Coordinates of C-alpha atoms and ligand atoms in Angstrom, one line a residue:
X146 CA 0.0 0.0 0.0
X147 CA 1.4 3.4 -1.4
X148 CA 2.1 5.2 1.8
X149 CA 0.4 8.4 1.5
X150 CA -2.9 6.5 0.9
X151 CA -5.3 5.3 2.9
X152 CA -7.1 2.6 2.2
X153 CA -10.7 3.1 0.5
X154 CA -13.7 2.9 2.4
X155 CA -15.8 -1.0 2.1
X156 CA -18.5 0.9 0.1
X157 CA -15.9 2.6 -1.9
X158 CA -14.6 -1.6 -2.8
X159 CA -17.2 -1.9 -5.8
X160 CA -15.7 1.0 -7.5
X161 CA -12.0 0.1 -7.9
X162 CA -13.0 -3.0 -9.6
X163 CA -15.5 -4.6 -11.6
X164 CA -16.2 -7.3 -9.4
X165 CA -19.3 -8.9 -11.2
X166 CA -16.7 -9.2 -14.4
X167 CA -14.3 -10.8 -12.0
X168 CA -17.1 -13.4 -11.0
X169 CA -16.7 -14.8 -14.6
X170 CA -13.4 -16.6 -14.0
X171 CA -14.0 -20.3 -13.5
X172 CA -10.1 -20.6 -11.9
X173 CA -9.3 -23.4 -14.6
X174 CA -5.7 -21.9 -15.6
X175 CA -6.1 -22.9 -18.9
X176 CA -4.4 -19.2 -19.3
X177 CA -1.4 -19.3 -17.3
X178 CA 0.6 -21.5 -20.1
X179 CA 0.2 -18.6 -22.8
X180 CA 0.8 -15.5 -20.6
X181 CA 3.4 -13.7 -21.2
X182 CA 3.9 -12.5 -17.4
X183 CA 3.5 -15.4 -15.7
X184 CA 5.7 -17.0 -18.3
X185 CA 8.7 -15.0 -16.9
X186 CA 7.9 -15.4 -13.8
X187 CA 6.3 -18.3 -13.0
X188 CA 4.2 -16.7 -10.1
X189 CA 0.8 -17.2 -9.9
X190 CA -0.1 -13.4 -8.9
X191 CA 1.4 -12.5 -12.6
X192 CA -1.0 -14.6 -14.3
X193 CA -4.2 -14.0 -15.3
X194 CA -5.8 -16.2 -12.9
X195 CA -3.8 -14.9 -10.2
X196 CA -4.9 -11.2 -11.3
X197 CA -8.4 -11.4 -11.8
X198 CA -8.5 -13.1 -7.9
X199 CA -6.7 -10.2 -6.4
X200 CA -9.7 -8.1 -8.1
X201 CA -12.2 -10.2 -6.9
X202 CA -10.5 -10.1 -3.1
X203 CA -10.6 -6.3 -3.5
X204 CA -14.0 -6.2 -4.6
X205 CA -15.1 -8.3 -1.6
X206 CA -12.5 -6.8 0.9
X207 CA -9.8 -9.3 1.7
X208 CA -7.4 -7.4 0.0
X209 CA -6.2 -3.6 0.3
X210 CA -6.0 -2.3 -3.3
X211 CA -2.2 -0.6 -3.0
X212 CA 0.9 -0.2 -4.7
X213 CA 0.8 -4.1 -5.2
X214 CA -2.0 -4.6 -6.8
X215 CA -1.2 -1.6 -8.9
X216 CA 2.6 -3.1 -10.1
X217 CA 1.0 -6.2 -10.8
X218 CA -1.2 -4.2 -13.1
X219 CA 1.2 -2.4 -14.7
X220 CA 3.9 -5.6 -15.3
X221 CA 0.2 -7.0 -17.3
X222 CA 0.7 -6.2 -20.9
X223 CA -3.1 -5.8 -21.3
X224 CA -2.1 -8.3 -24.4
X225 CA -5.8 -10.3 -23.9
X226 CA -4.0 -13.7 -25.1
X227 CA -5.7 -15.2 -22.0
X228 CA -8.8 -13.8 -23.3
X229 CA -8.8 -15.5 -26.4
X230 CA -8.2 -19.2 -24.1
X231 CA -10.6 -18.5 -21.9
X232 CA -13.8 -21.2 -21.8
X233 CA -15.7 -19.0 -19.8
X234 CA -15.3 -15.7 -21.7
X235 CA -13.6 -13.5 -18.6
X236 CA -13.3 -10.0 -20.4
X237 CA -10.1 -9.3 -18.6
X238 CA -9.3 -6.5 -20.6
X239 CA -12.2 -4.6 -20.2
X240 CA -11.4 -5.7 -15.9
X241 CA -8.1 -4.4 -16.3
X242 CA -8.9 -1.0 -17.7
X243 CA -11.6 -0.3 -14.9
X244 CA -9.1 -1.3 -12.1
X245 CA -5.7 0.8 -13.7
X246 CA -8.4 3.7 -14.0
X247 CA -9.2 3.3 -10.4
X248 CA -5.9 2.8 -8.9
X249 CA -4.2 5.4 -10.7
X250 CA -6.4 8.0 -9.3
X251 CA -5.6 6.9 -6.3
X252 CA -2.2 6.2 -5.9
X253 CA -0.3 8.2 -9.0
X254 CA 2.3 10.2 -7.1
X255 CA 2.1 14.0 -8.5
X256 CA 4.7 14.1 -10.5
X257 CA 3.9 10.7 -12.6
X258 CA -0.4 12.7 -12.4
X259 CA 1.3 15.8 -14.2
X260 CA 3.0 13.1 -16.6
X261 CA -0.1 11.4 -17.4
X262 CA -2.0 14.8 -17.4
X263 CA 0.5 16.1 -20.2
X264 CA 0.6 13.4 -22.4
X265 CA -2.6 11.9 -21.9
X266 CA -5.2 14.8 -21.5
X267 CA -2.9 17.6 -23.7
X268 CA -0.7 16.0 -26.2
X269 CA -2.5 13.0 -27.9
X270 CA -5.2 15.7 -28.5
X271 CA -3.2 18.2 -30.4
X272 CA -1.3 17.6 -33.9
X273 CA 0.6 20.6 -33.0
X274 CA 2.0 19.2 -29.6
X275 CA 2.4 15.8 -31.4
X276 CA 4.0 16.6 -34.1
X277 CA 6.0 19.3 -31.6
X278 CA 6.8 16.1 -29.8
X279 CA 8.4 14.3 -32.8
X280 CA 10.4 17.1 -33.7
X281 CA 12.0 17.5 -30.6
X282 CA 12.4 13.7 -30.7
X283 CA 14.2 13.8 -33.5
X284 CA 16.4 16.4 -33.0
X285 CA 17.5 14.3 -30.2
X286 CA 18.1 11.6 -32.3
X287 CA 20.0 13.7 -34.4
X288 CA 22.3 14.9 -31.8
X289 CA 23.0 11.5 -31.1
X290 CA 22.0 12.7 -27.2
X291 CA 20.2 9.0 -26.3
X292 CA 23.1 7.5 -27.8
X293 CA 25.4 9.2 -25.2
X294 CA 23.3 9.9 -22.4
X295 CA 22.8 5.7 -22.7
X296 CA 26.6 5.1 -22.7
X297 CA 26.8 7.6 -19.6
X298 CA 24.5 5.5 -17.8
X299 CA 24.5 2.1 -19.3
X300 CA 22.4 0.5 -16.7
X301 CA 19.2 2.1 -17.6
X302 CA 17.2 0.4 -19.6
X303 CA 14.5 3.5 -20.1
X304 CA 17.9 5.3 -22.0
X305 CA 18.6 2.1 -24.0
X306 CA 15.3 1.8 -24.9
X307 CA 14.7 5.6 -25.8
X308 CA 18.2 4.8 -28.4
X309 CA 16.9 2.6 -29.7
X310 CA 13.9 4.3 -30.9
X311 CA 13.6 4.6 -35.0
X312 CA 14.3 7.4 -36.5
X313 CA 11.4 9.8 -36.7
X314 CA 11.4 11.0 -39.5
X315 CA 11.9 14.4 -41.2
X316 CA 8.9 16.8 -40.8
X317 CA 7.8 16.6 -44.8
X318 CA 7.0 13.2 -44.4
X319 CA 4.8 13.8 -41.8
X320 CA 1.9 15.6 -43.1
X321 CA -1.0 14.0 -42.8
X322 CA -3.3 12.9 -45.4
X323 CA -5.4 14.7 -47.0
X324 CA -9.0 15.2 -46.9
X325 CA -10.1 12.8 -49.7
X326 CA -8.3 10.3 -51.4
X327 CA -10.3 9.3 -55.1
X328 CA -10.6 5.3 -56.0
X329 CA -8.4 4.8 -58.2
X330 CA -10.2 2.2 -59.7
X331 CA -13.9 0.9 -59.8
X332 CA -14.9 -1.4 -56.6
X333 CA -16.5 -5.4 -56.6
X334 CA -19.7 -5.0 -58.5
X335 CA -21.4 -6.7 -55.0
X336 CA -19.8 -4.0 -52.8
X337 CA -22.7 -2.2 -50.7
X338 CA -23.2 1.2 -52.4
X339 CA -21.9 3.2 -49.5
X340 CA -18.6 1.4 -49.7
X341 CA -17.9 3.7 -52.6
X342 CA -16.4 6.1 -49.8
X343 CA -14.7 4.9 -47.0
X344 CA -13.3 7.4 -43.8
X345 CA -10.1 6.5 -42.6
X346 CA -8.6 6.4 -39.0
X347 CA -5.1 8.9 -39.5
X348 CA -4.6 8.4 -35.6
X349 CA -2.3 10.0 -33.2
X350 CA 1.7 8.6 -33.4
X351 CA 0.8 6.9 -37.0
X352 CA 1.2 10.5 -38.9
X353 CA 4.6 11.6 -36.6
X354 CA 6.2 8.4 -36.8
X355 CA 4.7 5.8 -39.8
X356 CA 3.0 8.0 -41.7
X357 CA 4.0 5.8 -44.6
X358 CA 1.8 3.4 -43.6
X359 CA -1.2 6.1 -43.5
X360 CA -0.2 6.7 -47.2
X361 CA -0.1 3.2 -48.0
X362 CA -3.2 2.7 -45.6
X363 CA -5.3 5.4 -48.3
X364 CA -3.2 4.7 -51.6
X365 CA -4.6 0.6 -51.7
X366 CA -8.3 1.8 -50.4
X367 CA -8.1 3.8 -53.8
X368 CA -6.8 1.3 -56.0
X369 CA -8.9 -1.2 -54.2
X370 CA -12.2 0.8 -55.3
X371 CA -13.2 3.3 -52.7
X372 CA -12.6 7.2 -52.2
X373 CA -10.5 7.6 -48.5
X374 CA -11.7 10.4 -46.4
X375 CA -9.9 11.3 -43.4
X376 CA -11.6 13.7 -40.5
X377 CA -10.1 16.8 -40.7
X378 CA -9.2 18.0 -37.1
X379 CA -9.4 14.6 -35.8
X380 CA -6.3 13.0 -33.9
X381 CA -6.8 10.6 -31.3
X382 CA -9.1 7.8 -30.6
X383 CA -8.2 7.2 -26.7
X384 CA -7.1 4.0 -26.4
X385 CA -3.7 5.2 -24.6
X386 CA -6.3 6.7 -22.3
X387 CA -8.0 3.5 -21.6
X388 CA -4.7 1.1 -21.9
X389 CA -3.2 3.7 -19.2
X390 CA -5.9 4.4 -16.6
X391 CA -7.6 7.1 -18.1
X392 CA -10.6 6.1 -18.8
X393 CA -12.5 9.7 -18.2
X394 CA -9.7 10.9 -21.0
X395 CA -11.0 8.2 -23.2
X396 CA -14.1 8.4 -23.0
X397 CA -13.8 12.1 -23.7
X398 CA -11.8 10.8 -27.0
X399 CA -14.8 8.4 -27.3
X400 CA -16.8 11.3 -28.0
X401 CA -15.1 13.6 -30.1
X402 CA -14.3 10.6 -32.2
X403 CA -17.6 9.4 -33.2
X404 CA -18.3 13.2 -33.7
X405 CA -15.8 13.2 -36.2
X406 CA -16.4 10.4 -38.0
X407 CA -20.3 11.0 -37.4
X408 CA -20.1 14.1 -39.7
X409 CA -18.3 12.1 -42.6
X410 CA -21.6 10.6 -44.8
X411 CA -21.6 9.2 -48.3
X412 CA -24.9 8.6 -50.0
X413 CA -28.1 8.8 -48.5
X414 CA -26.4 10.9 -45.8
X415 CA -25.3 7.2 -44.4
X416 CA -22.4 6.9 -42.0
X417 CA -19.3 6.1 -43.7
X418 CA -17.5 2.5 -42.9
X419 CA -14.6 3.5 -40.8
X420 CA -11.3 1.7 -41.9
X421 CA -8.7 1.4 -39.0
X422 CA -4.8 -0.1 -39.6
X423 CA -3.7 0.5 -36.1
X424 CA -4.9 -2.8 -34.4
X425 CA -5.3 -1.2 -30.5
X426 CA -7.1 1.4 -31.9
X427 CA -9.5 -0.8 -33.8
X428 CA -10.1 -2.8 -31.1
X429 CA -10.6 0.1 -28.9
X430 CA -12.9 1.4 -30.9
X431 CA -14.9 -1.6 -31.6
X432 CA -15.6 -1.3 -27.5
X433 CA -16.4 2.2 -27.1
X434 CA -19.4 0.8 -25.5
X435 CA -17.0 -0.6 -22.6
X436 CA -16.9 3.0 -21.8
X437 CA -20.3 3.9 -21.3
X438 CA -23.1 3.3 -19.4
X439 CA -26.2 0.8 -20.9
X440 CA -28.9 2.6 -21.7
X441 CA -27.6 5.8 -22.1
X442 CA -27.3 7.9 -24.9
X443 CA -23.5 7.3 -25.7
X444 CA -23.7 3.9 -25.2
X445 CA -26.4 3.4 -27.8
X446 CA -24.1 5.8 -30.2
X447 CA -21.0 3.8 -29.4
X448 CA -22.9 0.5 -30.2
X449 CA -24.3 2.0 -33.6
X450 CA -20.3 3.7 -34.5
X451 CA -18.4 0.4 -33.4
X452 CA -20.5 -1.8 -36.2
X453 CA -19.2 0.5 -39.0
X454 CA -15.6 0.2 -37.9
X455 CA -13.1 -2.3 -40.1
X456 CA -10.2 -3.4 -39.6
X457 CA -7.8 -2.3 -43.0
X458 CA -7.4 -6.5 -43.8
X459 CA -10.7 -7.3 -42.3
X460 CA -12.1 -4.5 -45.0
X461 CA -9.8 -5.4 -47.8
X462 CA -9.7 -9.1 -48.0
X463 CA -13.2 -9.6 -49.3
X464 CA -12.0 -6.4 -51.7
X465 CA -9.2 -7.7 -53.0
X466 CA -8.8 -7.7 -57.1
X467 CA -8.3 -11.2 -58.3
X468 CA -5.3 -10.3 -60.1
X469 CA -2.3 -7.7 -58.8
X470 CA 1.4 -8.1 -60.1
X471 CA 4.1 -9.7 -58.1
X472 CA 5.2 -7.3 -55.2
X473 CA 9.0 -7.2 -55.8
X474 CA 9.3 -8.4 -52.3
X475 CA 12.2 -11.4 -52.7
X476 CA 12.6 -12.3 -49.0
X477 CA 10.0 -14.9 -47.1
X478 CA 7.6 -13.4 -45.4
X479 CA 6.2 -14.0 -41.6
X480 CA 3.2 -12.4 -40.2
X481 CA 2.9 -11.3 -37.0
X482 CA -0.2 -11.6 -35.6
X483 CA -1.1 -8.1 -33.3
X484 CA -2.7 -9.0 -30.0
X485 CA -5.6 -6.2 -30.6
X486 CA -6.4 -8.1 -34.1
X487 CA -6.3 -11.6 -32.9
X488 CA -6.8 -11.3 -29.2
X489 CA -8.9 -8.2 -29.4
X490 CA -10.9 -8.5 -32.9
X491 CA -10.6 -12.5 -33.6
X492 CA -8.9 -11.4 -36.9
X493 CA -6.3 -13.8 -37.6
X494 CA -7.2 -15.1 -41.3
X495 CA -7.6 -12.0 -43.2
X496 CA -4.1 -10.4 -43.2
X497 CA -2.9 -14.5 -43.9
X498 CA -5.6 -14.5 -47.0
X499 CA -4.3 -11.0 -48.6
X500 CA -0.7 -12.2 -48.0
X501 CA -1.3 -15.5 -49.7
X502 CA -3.2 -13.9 -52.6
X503 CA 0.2 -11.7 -53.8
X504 CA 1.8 -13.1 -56.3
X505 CA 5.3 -13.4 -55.6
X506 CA 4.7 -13.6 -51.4
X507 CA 6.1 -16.1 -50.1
X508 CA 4.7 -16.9 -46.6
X509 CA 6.1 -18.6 -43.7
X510 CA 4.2 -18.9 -40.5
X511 CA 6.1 -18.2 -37.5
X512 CA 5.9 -20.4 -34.1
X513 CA 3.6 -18.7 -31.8
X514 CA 2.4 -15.5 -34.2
X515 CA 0.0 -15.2 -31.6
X516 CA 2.6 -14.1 -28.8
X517 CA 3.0 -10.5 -27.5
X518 CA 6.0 -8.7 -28.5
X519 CA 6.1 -6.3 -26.0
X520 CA 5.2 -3.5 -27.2
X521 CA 1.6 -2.9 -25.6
X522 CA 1.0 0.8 -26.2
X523 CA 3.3 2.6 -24.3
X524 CA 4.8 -0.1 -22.2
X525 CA 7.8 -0.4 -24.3
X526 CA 8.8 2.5 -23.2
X527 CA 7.6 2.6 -19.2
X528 CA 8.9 -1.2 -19.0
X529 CA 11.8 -1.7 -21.2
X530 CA 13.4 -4.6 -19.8
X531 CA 10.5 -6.3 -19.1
X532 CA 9.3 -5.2 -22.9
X533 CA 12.6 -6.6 -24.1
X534 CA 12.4 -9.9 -21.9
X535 CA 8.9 -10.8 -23.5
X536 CA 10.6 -9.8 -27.4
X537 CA 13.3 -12.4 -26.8
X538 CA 11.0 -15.4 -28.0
X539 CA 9.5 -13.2 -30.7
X540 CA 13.0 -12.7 -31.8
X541 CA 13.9 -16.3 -31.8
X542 CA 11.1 -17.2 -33.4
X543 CA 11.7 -15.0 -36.3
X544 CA 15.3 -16.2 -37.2
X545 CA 13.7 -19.7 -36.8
X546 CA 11.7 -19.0 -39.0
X547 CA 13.7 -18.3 -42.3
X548 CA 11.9 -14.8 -42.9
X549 CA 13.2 -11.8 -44.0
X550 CA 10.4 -9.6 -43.7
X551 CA 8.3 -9.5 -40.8
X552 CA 5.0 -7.5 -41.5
X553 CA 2.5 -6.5 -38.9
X554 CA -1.0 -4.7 -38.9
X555 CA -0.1 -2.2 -35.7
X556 CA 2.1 1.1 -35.3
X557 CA 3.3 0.0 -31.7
X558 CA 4.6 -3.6 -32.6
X559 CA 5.9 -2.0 -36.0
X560 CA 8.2 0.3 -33.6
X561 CA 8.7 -2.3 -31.2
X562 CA 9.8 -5.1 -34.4
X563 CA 12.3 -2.5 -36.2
X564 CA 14.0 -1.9 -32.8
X565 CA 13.9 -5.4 -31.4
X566 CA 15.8 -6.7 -35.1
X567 CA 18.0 -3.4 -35.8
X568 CA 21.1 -5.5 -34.0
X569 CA 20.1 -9.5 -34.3
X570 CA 18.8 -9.1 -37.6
X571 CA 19.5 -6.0 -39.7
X572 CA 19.2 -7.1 -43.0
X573 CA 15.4 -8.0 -42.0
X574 CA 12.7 -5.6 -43.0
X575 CA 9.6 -4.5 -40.9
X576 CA 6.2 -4.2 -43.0
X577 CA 2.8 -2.9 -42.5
X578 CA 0.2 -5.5 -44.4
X579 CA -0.6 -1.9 -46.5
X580 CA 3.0 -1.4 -47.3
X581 CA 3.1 -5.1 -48.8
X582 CA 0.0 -4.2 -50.6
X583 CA 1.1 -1.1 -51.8
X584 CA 4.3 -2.7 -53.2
X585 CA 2.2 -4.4 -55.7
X586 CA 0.7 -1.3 -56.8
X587 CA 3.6 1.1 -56.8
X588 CA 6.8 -0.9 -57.8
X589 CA 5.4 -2.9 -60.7
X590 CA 2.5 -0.7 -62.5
X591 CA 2.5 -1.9 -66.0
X592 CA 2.0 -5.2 -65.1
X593 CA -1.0 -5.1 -62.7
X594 CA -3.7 -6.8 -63.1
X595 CA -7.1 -6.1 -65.1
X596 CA -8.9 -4.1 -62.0
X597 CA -5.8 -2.6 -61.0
X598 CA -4.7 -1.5 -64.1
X599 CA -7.7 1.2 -65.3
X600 CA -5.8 4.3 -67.1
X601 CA -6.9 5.9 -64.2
X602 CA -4.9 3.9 -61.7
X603 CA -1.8 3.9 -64.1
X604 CA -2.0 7.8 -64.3
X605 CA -1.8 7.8 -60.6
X606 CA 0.8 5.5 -60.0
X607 CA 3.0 7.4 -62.2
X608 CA 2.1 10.6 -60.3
X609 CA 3.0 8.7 -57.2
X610 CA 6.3 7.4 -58.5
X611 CA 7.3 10.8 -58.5
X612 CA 5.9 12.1 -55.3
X613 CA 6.6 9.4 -53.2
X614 CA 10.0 8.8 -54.1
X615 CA 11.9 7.8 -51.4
X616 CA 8.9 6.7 -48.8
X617 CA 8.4 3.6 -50.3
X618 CA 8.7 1.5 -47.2
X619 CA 11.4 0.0 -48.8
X620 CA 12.9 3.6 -49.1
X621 CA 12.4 4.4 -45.3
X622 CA 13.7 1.4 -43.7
Ligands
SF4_12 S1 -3.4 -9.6 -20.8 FE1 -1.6 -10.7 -21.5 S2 0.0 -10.3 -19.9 FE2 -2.0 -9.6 -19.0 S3 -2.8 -11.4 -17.9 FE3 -3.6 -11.6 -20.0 S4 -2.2 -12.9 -21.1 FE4 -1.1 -12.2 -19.2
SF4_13 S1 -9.0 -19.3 -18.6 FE1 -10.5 -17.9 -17.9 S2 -11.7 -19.0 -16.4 FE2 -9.8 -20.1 -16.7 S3 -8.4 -19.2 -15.1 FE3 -8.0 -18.1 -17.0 S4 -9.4 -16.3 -16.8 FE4 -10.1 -17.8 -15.3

């Protein structure tokens, strides 16, 4: 128990936790194997199990809700692997964001508050302070100041992880999209009518620190038949806010999301689909009702906005032209399945199905895709040798694989991937599913296939070729 705390009052118990949610857990440990924590550790309090009983003892009052409980929290990677085992359907992520959000208003020391108030309530709300942010981020990059603040104190991890960080790059390749992006070329004939405009997520970091993959995210909704709109204003969804505790911050975000995307319509004055390629966010957004109370207004709007969101493979696959040209891409190939898509959405065959259907791809599936690799959000970065511990078997399990290329479907394990392989393997190339995608569009446009291949789409890649030249994502890494 945090010192400076007292412990809450009995009536107060109900509040920290969701103890009905905690009620669910049947104690069969089918989990423990496949979590990541308790994998390291071996304890039982770092397992799933072990967490969701210290909930339930809070919520009946055996056990103070302190600083323990609260590390044991944070060392959770909020990956929902044992979500996806579980037989009796514990929702352990939506348990774990109630009880951070609780114990972080109560025991956040002030410092770490104005932290969490800076980034969490100011800067993933403003483009201007994010992309402020990545500036100043990269000049320290530049400067090489990590590099030798790390060798100064080569104990801390937090220093070797910030080093390690890839480069962010230079400010012209972080502007963000723009307002509409035209199809290219003309949809499936079966396609539902208001498909024929889509709105796209940009997000928060994507545009600072990937915005490739936003470009690449919008180029291959074109070329794949739908105009991309993006919401002009809009930058963050709040899933940091939820994945850290914040959960009056997210559902803030909540709000001004689904306004946002609320005011983008296509015909009929219909809601347009909303395409995500950031897996947490997705996911997040496919639970904005987590956030809100049944029955009330917001909760019915959160229900209604989270069936028009798609994932970017869950939305392409079925979209996908017959016939696209070999990508270029020589290396194998191994997917790495983002715990927000598989554990969070169930979407495991789609990105496997538009992979398979390049020519040229050549796929290998890698032992345990379904593993974490550490990044979870921000934890990379709050728990870097923890982070680093739980990328070890990731890492293996590449080079075992015979891959060269590792693609993913989420900014965070993108990061997390071109770090974690910069020194084991760097010859080894780190891929959003759009970038592969894209590479069949961009690097071989003569020889596309019938629907990609409209004068139209040929104009465009040509225009491309010249603008994008050098952010092709073989360009940037
Ligand atoms: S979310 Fe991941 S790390 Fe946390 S308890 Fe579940 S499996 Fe373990
Ligand atoms: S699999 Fe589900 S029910 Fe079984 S111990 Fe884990 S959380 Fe509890």
């Amino acid at each position: 128990m945090n010192g400076t705390q007292s412990c809450p009052a009995p009536s107060d118990l109900a509040s920290i936790v969701d103890y009905a949610a905690s009620l669910d857990c049947i104690h069969c440990g089918l989990c423990l194997e496949a979590c990541p924590t308790y994998t390291l550790t071996g304890r039982e309090g770092s397992s799933p199990r072990g967490r969701i009983h210290a909930m339930r003892a809070v919520g009946e009052g055996r056990l103070e809700a302190g600083s323990a409980l609260k590390e044991e929290l944070s060392f959770c990677l909020g990956c929902r692997r044992c979500e996806s085992l579980c037989p009796a359907g514990a929702r352990y992520g939506h348990m774990l964001s109630v009880a951070r959000d609780s114990l972080a208003q109560r025991f956040t020391p002030w410092p770490a508050r104005l932290v969490r108030f800076l980034s969490l309530r100011l800067v993933v709300r403003s483009r201007l302070l994010l992309s402020g942010a990545a500036s100043t981020l990269r000049l320290c990059q530049r400067s090489g100041l990590f590099q030798a603040l790390a060798r100064l104190f080569p104990r801390s991890a937090r220093l070797a992880a910030l080093a390690a960080l890839p480069a962010v790059p230079a400010r012209a390749a972080r502007r963000p999209l723009p307002p509409l992006t035209p199809a290219t070329a003309p949809g499936p004939a079966e396609t539902d009518a208001n498909d024929a405009e889509v709105a796209m997520l940009e997000g928060c970091v994507m545009p600072e620190l990937l915005g490739r993959v936003n470009r690449a995210t919008a180029r291959t909704i074109a070329a794949a038949g739908s105009s991309c709109r993006t919401a002009p204003g809009h930058v963050c969804c709040g899933a940091l806010n939820a994945h850290n505790g914040d959960l009056a911050g997210a559902r803030a975000l909540a709000r001004t999301t689904m306004d946002a995307f609320d005011a983008l319509t296509g015909a009929a004055d219909a809601p347009l689909t909303v395409v995500v390629n950031s897996a947490g966010c997705g996911a997040h957004m496919k639970e904005y009702v987590e956030l809100f109370e049944p029955g009330t207004q917001d909760h019915a709007r959160a229900q209604a906005f989270a069936s028009r969101v798609r994932d970017y493979a869950e939305w392409l696959a079925p979209r996908l032209p017959a016939l696209v040209s070999p990508t270029g891409i020589q290396a194998p190939v191994a997917y790495d399945d983002p715990c927000h898509l598989c554990h969070g959405q169930g979407i495991r065959s789609e990105p496997r199905a538009i992979l398979d259907a390049l020519p040229g791809v050549q796929r290998v599936e890698m032992e345990d895709s379904e593993a974490c690799c550490g990044s979870a959000g921000t934890y990379a970065l709050q728990r870097p040798e923890d982070a680093q511990a739980v990328f070890a078997s990731r890492e293996r399990a590449f080079g075992e694989s015979g891959a060269g290329i590792l693609v993913t479907a989420n900014p965070g394990c993108a990061l997390q991937w071109i770090a974690g392989l910069a020194t084991s393997h760097p010859q080894a190339r780190v891929l959003h599913l759009a970038e592969v995608v894209e590479q069949a569009l961009v690097e071989q446009p003569d020889e596309l296939g019938a629907r990609w291949n409209s004068p139209v789409a040929r104009q465009s890649h040509r225009r491309r070729g010249k603008e994008g030249e050098g952010e092709t994502a073989e360009a940037a890494l």
